mmCIF file of C-alpha atoms and ligand atoms in Angstrom:
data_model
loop_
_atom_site.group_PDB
_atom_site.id
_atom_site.type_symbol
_atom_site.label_atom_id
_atom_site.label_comp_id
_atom_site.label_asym_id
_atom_site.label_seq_id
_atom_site.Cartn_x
_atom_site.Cartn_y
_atom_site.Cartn_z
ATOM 1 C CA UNK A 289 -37.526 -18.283 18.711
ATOM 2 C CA UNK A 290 -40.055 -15.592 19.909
ATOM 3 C CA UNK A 291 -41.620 -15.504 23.309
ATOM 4 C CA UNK A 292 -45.176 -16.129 23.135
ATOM 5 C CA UNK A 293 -47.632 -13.273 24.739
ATOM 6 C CA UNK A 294 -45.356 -11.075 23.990
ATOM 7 C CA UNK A 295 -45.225 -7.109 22.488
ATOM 8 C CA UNK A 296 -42.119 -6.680 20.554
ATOM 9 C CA UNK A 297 -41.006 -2.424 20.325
ATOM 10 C CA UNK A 298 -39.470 -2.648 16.922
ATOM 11 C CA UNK A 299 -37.700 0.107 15.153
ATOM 12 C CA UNK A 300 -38.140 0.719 11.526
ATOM 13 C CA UNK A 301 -36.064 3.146 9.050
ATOM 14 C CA UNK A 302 -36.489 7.111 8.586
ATOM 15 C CA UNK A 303 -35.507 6.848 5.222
ATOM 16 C CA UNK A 304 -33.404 4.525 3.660
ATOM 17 C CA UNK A 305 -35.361 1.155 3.490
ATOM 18 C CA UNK A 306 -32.419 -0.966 4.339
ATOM 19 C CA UNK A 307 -31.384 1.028 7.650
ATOM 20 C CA UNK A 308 -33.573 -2.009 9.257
ATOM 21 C CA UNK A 309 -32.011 -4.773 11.775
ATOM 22 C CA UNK A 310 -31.990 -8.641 10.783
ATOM 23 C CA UNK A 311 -33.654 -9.267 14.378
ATOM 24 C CA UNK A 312 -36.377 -6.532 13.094
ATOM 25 C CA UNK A 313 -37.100 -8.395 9.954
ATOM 26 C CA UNK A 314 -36.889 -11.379 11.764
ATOM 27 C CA UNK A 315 -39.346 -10.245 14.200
ATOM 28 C CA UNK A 316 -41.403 -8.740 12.036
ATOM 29 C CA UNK A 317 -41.853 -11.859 9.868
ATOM 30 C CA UNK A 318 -42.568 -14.104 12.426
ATOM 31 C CA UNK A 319 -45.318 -12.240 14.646
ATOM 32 C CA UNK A 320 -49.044 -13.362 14.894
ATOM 33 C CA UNK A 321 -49.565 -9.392 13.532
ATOM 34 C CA UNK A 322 -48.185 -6.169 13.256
ATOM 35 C CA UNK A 323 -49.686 -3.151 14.655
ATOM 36 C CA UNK A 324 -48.172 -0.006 12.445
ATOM 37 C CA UNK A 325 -49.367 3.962 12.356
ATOM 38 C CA UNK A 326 -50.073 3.502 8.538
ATOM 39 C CA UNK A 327 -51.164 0.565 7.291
ATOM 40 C CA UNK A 328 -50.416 1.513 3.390
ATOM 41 C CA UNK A 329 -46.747 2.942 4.446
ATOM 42 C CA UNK A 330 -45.820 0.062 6.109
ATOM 43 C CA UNK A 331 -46.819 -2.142 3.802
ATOM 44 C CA UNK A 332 -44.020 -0.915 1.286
ATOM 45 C CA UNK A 333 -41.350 -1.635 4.079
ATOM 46 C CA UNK A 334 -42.667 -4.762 4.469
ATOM 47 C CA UNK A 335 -42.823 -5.806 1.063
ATOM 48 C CA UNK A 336 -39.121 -4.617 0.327
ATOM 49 C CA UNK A 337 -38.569 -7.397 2.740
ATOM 50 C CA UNK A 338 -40.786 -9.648 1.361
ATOM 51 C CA UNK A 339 -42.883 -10.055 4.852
ATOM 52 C CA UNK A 340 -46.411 -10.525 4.533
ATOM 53 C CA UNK A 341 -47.232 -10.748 8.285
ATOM 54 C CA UNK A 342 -51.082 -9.691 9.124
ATOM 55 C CA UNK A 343 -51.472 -5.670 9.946
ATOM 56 C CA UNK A 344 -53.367 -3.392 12.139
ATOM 57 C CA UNK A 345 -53.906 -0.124 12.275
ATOM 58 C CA UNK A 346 -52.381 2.008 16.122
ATOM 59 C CA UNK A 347 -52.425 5.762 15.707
ATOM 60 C CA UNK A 348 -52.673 8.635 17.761
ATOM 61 C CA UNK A 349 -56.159 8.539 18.087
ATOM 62 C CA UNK A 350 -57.237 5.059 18.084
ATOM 63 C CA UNK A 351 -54.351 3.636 20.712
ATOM 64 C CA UNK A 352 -56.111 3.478 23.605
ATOM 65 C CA UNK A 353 -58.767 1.300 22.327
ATOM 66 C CA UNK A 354 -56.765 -0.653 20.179
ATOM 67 C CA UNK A 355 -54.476 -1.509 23.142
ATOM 68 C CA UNK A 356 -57.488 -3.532 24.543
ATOM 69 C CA UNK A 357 -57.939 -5.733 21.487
ATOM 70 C CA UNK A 358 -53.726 -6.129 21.245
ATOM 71 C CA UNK A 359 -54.331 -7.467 25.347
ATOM 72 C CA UNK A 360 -56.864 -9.973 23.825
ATOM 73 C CA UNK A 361 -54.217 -10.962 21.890
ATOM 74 C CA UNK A 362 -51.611 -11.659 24.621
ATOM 75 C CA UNK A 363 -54.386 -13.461 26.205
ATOM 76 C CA UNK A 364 -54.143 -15.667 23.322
ATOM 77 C CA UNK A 365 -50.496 -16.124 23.315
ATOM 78 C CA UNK A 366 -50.315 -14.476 20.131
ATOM 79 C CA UNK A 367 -47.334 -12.160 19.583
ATOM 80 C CA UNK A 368 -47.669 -9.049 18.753
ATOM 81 C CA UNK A 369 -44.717 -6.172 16.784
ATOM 82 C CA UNK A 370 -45.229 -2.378 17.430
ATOM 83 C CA UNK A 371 -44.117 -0.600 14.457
ATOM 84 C CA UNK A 372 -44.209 3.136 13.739
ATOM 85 C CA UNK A 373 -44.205 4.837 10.085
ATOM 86 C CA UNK A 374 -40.605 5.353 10.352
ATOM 87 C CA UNK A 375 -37.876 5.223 13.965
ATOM 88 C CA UNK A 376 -38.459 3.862 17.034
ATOM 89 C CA UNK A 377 -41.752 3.727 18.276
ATOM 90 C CA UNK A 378 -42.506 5.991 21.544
ATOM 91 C CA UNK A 379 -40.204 8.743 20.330
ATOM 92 C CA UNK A 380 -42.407 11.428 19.304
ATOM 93 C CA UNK A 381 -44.881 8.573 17.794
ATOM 94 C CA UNK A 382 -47.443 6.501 19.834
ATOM 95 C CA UNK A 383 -46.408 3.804 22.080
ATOM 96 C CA UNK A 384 -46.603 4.531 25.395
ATOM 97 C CA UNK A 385 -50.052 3.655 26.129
ATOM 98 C CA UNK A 386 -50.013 0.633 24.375
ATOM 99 C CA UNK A 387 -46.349 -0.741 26.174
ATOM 100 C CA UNK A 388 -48.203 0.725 29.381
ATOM 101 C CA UNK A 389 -51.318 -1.172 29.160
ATOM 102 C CA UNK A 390 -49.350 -4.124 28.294
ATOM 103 C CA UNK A 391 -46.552 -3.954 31.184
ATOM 104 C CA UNK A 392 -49.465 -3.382 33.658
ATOM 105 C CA UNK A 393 -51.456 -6.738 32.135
ATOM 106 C CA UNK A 394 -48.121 -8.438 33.496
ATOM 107 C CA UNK A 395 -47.100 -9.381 29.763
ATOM 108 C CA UNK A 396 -43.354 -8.740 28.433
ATOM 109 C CA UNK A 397 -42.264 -5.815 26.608
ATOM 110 C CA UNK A 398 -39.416 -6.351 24.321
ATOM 111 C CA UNK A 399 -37.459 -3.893 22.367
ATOM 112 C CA UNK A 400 -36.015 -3.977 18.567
ATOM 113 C CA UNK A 401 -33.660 -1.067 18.681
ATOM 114 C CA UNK A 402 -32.890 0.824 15.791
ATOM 115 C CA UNK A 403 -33.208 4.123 14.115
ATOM 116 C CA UNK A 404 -33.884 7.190 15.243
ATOM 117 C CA UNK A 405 -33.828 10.808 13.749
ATOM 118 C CA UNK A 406 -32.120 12.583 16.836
ATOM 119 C CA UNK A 407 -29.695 10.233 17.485
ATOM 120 C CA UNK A 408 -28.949 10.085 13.594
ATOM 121 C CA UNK A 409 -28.656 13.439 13.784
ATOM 122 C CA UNK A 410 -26.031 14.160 16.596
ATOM 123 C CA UNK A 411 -24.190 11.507 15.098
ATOM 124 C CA UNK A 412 -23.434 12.898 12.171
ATOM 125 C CA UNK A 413 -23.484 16.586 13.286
ATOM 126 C CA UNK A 414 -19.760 16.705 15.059
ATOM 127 C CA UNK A 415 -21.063 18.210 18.410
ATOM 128 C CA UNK A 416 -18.465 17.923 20.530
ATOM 129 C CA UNK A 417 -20.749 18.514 24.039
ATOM 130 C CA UNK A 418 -21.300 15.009 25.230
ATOM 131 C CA UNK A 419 -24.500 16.429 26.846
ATOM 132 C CA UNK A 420 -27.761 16.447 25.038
ATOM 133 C CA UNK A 421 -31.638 17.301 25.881
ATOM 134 C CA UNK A 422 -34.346 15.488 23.413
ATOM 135 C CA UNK A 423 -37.242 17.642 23.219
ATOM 136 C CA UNK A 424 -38.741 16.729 20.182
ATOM 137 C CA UNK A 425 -41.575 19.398 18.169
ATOM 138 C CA UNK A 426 -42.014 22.045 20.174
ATOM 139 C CA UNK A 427 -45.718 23.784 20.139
ATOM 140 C CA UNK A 428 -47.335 24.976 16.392
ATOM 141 C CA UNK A 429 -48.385 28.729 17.621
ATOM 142 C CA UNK A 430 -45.633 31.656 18.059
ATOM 143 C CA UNK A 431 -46.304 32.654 21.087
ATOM 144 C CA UNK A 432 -46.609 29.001 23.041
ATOM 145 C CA UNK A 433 -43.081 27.893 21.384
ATOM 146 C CA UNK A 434 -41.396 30.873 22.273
ATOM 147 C CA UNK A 435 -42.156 30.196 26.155
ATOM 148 C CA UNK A 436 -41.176 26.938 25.720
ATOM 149 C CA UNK A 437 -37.934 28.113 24.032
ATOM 150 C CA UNK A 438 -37.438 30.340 27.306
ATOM 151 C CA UNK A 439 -37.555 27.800 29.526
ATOM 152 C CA UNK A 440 -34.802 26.755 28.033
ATOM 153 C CA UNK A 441 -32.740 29.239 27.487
ATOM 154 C CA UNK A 442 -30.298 28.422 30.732
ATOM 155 C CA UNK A 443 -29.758 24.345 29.339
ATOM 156 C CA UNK A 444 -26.211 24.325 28.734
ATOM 157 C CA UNK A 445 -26.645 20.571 26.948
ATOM 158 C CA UNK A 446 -27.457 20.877 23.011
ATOM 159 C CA UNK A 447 -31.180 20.768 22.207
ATOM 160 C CA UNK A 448 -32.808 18.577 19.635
ATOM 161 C CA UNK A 449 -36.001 19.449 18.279
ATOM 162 C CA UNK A 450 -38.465 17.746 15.517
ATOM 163 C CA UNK A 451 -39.784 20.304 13.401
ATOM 164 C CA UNK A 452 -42.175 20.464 10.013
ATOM 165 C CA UNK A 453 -40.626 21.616 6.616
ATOM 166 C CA UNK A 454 -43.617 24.617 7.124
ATOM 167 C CA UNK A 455 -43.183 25.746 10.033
ATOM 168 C CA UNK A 456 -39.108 25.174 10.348
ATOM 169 C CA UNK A 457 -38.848 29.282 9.002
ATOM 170 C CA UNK A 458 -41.208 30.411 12.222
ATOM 171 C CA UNK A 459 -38.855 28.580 14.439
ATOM 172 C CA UNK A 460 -35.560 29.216 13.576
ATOM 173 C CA UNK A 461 -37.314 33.052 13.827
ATOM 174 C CA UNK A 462 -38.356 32.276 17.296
ATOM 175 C CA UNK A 463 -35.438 31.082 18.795
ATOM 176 C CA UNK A 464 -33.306 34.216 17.335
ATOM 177 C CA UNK A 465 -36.031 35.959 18.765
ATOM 178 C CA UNK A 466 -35.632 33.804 22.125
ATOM 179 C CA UNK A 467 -31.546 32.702 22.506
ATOM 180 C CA UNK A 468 -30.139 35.747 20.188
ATOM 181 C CA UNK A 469 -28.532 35.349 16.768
ATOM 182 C CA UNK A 470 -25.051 33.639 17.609
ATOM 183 C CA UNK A 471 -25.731 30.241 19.264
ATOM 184 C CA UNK A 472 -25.065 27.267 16.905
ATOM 185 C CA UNK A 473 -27.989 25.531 14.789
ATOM 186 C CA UNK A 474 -27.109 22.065 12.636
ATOM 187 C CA UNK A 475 -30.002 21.632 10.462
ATOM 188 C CA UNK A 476 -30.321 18.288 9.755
ATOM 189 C CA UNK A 477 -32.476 17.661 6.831
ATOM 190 C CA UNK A 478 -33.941 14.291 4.765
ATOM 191 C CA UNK A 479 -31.579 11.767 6.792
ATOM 192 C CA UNK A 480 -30.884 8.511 4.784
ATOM 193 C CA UNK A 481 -32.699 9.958 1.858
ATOM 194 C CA UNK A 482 -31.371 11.255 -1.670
ATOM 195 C CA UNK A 483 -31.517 15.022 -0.607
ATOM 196 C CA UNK A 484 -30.101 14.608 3.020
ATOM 197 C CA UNK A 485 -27.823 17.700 4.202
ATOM 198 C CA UNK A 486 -26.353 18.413 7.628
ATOM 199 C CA UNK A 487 -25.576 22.330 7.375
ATOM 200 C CA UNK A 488 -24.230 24.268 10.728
ATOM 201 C CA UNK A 489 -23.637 27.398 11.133
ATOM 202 C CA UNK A 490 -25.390 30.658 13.536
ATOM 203 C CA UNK A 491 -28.351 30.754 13.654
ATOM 204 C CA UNK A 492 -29.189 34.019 11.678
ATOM 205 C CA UNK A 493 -27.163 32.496 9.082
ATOM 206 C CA UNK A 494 -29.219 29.706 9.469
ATOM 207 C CA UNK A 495 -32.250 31.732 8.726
ATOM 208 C CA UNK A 496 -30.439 33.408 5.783
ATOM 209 C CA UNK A 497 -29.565 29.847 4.146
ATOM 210 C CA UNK A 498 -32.968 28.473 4.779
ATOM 211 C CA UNK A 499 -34.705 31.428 3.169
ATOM 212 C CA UNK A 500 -32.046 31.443 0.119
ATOM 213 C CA UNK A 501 -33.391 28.530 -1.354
ATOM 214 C CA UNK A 502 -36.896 27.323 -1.113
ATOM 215 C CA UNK A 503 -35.707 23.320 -1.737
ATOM 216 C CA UNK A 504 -33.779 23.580 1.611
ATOM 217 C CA UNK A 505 -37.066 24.297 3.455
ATOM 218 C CA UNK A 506 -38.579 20.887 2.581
ATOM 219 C CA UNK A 507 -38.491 17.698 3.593
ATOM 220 C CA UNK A 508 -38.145 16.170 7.292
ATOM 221 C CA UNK A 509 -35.853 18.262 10.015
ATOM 222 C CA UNK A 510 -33.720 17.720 13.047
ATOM 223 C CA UNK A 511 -32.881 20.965 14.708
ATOM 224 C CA UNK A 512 -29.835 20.974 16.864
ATOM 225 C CA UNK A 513 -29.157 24.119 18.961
ATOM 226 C CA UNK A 514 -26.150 24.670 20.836
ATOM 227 C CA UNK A 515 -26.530 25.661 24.521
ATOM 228 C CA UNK A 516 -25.962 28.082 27.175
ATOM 229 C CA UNK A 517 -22.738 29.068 27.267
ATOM 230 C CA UNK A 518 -22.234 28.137 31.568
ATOM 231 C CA UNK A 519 -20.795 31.009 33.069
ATOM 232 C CA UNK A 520 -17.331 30.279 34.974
ATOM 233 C CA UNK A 521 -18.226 30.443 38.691
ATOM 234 C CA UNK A 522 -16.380 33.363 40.081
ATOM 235 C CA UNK A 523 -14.062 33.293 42.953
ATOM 236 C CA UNK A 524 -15.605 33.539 46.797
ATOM 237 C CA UNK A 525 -15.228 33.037 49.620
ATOM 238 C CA UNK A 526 -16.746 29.708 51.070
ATOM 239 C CA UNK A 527 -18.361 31.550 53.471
ATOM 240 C CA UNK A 528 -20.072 33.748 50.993
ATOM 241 C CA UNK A 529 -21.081 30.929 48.957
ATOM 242 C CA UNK A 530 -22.615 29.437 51.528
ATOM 243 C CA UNK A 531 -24.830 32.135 52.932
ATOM 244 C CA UNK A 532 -26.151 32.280 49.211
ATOM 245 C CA UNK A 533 -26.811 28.591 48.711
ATOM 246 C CA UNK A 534 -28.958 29.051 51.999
ATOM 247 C CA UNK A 535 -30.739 32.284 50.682
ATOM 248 C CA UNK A 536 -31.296 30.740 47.287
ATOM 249 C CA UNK A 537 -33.052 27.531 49.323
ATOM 250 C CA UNK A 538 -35.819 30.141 51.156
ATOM 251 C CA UNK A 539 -35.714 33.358 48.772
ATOM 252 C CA UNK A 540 -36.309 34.111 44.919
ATOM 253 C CA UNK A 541 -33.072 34.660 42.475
ATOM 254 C CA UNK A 542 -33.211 38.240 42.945
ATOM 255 C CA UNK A 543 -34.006 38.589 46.520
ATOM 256 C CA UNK A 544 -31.348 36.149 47.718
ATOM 257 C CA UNK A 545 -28.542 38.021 45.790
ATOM 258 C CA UNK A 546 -29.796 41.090 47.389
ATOM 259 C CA UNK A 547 -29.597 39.931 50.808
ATOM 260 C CA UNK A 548 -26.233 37.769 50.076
ATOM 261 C CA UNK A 549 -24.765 41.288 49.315
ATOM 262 C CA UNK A 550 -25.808 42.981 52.195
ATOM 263 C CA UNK A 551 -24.305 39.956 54.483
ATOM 264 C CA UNK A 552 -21.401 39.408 52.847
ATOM 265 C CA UNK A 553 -20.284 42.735 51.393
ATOM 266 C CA UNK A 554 -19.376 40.929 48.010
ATOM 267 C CA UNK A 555 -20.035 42.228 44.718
ATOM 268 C CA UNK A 556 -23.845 41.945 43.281
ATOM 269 C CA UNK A 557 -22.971 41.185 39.682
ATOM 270 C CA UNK A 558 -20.626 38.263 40.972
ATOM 271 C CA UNK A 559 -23.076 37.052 43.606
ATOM 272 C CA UNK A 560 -25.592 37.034 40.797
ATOM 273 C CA UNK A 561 -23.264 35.372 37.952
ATOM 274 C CA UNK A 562 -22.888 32.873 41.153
ATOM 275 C CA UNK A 563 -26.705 32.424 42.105
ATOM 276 C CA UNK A 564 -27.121 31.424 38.389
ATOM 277 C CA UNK A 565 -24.688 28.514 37.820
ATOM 278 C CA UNK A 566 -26.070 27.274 41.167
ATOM 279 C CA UNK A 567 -29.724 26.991 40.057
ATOM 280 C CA UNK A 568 -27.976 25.737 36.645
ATOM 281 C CA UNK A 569 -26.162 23.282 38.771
ATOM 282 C CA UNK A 570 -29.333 22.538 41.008
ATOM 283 C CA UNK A 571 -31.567 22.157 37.530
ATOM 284 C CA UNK A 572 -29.219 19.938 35.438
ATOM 285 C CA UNK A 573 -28.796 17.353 39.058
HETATM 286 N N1 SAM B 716 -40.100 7.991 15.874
HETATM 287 C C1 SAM B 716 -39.299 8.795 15.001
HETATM 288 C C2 SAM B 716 -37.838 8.707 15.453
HETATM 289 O O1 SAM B 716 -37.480 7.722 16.110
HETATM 290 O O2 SAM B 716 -37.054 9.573 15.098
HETATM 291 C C3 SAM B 716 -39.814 10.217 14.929
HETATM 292 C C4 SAM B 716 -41.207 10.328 14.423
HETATM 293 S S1 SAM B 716 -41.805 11.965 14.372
HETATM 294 C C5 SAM B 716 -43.515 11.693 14.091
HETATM 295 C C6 SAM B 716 -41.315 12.507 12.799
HETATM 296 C C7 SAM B 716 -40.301 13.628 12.862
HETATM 297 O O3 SAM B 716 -38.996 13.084 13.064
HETATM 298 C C8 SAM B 716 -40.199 14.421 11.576
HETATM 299 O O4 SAM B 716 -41.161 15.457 11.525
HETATM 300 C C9 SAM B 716 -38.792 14.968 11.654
HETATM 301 O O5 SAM B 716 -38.738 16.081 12.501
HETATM 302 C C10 SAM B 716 -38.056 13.795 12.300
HETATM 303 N N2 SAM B 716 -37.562 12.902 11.246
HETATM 304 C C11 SAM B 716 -38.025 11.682 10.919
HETATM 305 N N3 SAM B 716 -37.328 11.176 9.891
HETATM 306 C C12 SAM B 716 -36.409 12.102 9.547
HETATM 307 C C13 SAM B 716 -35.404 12.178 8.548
HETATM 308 N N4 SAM B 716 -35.227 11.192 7.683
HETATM 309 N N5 SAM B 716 -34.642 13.279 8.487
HETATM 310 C C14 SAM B 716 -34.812 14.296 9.363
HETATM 311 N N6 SAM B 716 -35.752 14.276 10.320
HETATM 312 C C15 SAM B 716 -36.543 13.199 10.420
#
């Protein structure tokens, strides 16, 4: 039984047409209508399922005003099923206007869980740091991804990134250019579909592989980038460390370690190796 007025959040396949719940096709086939991205691409899911339930059209550019007309239809105590052209819905894909709109009209949100590319990804990737950050694609132009990239260059979890088969040579490029040539890259490539590959290796091997074989450059990507290697926190003193932790609250990086070393007579490089773990530690609270 469904609950009437209600927006279901339901998660379709990236791939593989049968990587789909049986409470998503149930859903699916027993909502008023279905808003989906595509109306032609979901329509093949659908059919492979045999559901014939009514469809909409929700994109990018239309979600805002289509949100209105999917609140008429609460109003109505018609249900309603988000659906995406492939994943879960709000992950890099619209959604979060529409579940907005419809949380703030008071009416229930409920959501289908299923697959996802990232988490597909790190599943199958054998990344043995439980920590990861989801960043999903990262600007189109050089310059903007590369400082993007350097904010992150002190993240000690992995980082996931969605990226296009054209531009997936530019940004393995970039982050060489950004995090060196030695951290860790799984390229995860056509999940759930006939030419999947997980690959891992450095990442200017990565760009080596990539650029050895035109095929391997196609298709949908995960990127999966190992971390910052977190720098032990040297010994010292209590004392010293906390004259830093004050400096660092009032002073930039640079000027705090300067200061810390004149107080405490330590040494700079260790006061500084210190000073960064903390604003790690501070950052990743
Ligand atoms: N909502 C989706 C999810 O839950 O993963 C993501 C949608 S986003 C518009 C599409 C991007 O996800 C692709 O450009 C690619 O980076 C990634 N992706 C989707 N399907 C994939 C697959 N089968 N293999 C690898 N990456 C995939």
């Amino acid at each position: 039984m469904l609950t009437k007025s209600t927006l279901y959040v339901v998660a379709t396949p990236i791939g593989n047409l049968n990587d789909i719940s049986l409470r998503a096709l149930d859903v699916l086939g027993k909502v008023d209508v279905i808003a989906a991205e595509h109306v032609q691409t979901s329509k093949h899911l659908l059919k492979s399922h045999a559901i014939n339930t009514r469809l909409m059209t929700l994109h990018q550019h239309n979600e805002t005003a289509v949100a209105e007309k999917i609140l008429t239809l609460l109003a109505a105590e018609k249900i309603v099923a988000l659906i995406t052209d492939a994943g879960t819905p709000g992950i890099s894909d619209p959604g979060a206007i529409l579940v907005n709109r419809v949380r703030e009209q008071g009416y229930q949100v409920i959501p289908v869980p299923g697959a996802n590319a990232a988490v597909c990804a790190i599943s199958a990737a054998g990344i043995t740091n439980p920590h990861f950050l989801f960043y999903g694609f990262l600007p189109t132009k050089s310059g903007l991804r590369k400082r993007e990239l350097e904010a992150l260059k002190l993240q000690s979890c992995v980082l996931i990134f969605y990226e296009a088969p054209h531009r997936v040579l530019a940004c393995v490029s970039d982050m060489i250019a950004v995090f060196g040539e030695q951290r860790q890259l799984t390229i995860a490539r056509e999940l759930t579909k006939l030419f999947e590959t997980i690959h891992s290796c450095s990442l200017v091997d990565a760009l080596v592989w990539l650029k050895a074989d035109t095929n391997q450059q196609k298709g949908e990507f995960v990127l999966l980038l190992s971390g910052a290697e977190l720098t032990e926190k040297p010994e010292m003193s209590e004392q010293a460390q906390h004259t830093l932790k004050c400096l660092l609250s009032e002073l930039p990086l640079k000027q705090a370690v300067k200061l810390a070393t004149e107080i405490t007579n330590k040494n700079k490089n260790q006061l500084y190796k210190l000073a960064l773990s903390l604003k790690e530690e501070k950052r990743s609270l």
